[in-house]
XYZ file of C-alpha atoms in Angstrom:
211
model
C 21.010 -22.092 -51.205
C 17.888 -19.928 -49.815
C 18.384 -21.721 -46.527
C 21.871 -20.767 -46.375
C 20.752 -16.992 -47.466
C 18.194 -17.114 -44.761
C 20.381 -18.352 -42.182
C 22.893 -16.058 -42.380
C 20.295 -13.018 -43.362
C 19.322 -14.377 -39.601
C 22.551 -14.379 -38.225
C 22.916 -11.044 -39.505
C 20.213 -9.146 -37.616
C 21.050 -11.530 -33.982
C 24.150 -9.638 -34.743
C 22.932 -6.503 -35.357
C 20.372 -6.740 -32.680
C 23.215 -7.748 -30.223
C 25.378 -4.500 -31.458
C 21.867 -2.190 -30.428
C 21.411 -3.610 -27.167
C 25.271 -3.395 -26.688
C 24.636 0.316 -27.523
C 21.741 0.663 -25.750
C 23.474 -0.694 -22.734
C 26.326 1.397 -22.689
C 24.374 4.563 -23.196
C 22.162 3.356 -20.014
C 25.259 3.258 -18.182
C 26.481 6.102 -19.198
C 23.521 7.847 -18.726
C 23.750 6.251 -14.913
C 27.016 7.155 -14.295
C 26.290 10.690 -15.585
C 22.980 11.157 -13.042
C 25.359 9.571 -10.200
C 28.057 12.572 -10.835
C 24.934 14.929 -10.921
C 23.782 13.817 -7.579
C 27.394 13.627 -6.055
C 27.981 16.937 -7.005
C 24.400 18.401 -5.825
C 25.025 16.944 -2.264
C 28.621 17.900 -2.209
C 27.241 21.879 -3.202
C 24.183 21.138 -0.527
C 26.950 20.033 1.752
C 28.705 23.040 1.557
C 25.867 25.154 1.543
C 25.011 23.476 4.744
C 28.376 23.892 6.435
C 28.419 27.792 5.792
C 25.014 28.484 6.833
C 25.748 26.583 10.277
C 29.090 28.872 10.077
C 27.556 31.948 9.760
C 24.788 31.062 12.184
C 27.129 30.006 14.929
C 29.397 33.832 13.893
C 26.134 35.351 13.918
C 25.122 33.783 17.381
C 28.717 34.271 19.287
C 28.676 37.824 17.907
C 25.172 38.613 19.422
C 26.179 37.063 22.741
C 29.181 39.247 22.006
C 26.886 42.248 22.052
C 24.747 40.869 24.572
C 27.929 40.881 27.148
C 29.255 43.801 26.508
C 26.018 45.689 26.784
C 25.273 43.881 30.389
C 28.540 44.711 31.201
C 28.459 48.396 30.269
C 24.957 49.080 31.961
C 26.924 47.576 35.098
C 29.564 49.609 34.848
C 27.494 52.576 34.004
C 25.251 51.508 37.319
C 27.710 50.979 39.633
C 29.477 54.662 38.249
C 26.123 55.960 39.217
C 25.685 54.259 42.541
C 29.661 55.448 43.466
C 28.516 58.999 42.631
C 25.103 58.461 44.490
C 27.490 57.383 47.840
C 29.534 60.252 47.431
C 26.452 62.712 47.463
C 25.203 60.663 50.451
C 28.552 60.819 52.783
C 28.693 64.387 51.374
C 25.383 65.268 52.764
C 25.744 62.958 56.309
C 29.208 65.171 57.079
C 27.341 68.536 56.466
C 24.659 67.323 58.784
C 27.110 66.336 61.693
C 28.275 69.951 60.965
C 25.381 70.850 62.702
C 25.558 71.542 66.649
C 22.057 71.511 67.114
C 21.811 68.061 65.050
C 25.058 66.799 67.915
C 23.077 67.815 70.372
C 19.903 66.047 69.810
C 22.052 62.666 68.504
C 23.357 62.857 72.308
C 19.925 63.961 73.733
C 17.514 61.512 75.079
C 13.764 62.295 75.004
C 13.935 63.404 78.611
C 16.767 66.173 77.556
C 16.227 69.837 77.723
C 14.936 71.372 74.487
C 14.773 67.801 72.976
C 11.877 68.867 70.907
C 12.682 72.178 69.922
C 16.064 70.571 68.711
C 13.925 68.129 67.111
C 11.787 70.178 65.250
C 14.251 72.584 64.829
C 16.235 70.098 62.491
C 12.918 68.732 60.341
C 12.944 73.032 59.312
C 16.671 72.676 58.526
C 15.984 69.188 56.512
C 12.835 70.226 54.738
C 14.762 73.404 53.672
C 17.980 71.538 51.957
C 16.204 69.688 49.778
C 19.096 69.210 47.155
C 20.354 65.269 47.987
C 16.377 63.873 47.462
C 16.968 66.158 44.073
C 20.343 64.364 43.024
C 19.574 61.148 44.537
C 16.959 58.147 43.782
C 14.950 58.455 47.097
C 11.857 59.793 48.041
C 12.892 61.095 51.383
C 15.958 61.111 53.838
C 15.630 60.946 57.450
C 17.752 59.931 60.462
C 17.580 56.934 63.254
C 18.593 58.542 66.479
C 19.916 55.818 68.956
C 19.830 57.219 72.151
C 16.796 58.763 72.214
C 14.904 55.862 69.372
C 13.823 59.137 67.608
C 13.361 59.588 63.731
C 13.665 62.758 62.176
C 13.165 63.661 58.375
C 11.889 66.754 56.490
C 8.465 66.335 57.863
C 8.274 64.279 61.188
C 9.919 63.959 64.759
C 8.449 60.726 65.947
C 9.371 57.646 68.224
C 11.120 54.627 66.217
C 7.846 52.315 66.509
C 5.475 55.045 65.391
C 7.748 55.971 62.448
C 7.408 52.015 61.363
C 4.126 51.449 62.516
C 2.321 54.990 61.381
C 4.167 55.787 58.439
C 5.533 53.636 56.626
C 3.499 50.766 58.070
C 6.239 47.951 58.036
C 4.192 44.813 58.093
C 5.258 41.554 60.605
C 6.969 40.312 58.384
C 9.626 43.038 58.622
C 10.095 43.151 61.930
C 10.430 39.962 62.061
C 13.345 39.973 59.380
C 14.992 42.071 61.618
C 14.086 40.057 64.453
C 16.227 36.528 62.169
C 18.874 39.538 61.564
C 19.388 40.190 64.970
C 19.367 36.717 66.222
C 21.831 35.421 63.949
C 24.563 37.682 65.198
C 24.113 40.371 62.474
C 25.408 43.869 63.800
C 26.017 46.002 60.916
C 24.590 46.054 57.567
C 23.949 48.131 54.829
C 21.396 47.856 51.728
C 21.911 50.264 48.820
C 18.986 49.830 46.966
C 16.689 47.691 47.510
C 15.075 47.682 44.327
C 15.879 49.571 40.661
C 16.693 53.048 41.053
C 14.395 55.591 39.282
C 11.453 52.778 38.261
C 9.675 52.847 41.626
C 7.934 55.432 43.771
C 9.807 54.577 46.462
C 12.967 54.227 47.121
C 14.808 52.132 50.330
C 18.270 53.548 51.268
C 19.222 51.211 54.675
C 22.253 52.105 56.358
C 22.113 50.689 60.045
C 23.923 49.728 62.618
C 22.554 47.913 66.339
């Protein structure tokens, strides 16, 4: 009779044992399955976190270029309104000075001419006195190429083409012989409005020339 007691008492807590680790089990796996929903839905939320912040930075980028454009493109606009209104002071001033007789006769004169250098220095005075287009425009000075004669004339000087290059504004070799590759290749008229950025430099080139 005790064995049979004992036995079953035995039986009892296998079975009661086996009920635990039943329970134990399940709340493992419950526990698991819990801390696998946790983790599916913190990499679903860092998903999504991910996927707006790569939104906004590619909105933030395109609007920036956006920006970028349209400010390139209104500083061009705004430039080339400038450089129109530039030309138009230019061709205003070139007409007044063909107004001039004495400036007709010395673009026809040749430095053998009567009064070629009283005409000549006669129109520095006149240039050196209307002094309003190197006030409107981005230049430091304006003069003129005279063909016939190879004069140059500006507010301050009369001189002969090469001195002009060689004395004051002392062109280097390389620039003549630019001109020299311009020449050769067939070129005949050109025209370079400005040859760097306007109102930055101490200097500024206005070419308009024709062989």
């Amino acid at each position: 009779m005790r064995e049979q007691k004992t036995v079953k008492k035995f039986s009892k807590n296998i079975q009661d044992d086996n009920k635990l680790l039943k329970n134990d089990t399940k709340n493992i796996h419950n526990r698991q399955s819990m801390m696998l929903k946790m983790v599916t839905s913190y990499s679903v939320f860092l998903l999504i976190i991910l996927i707006l912040y790569l939104y906004l930075h590619v909105s933030a980028f395109k609007n920036a270029q956006n920006q970028y454009e349209w400010q390139v493109k209104s500083t061009l606009m705004s430039n080339v309104e400038l450089f129109e209104k530039d030309l138009s002071i230019m061709e205003a001033y070139c007409r007044q000075l063909l107004q001039n007789n004495q400036f007709k006769k010395l673009a026809k004169a040749d430095e053998n001419s009567e009064k070629f250098w009283e005409l000549g220095y006669s129109i520095c005075t006149t240039m050196a006195t209307d002094g309003y287009p190197e006030a409107l425009l981005p230049v430091s000075e304006i003069y003129c190429y005279l063909p016939n004669s190879g004069y140059v004339v500006g507010s301050t000087y009369f001189v002969a083409q090469n001195q002009y290059y060689d004395q004051i504004k002392h062109f280097s070799k390389e620039a003549y012989e630019f001109i020299d590759r311009m020449k050769e290749a067939g070129q005949s008229y050109w025209q370079i409005l400005p040859l760097g950025p306007t109102g930055q430099q101490p200097e500024q080139l206005y070419v308009y020339h024709k062989c």
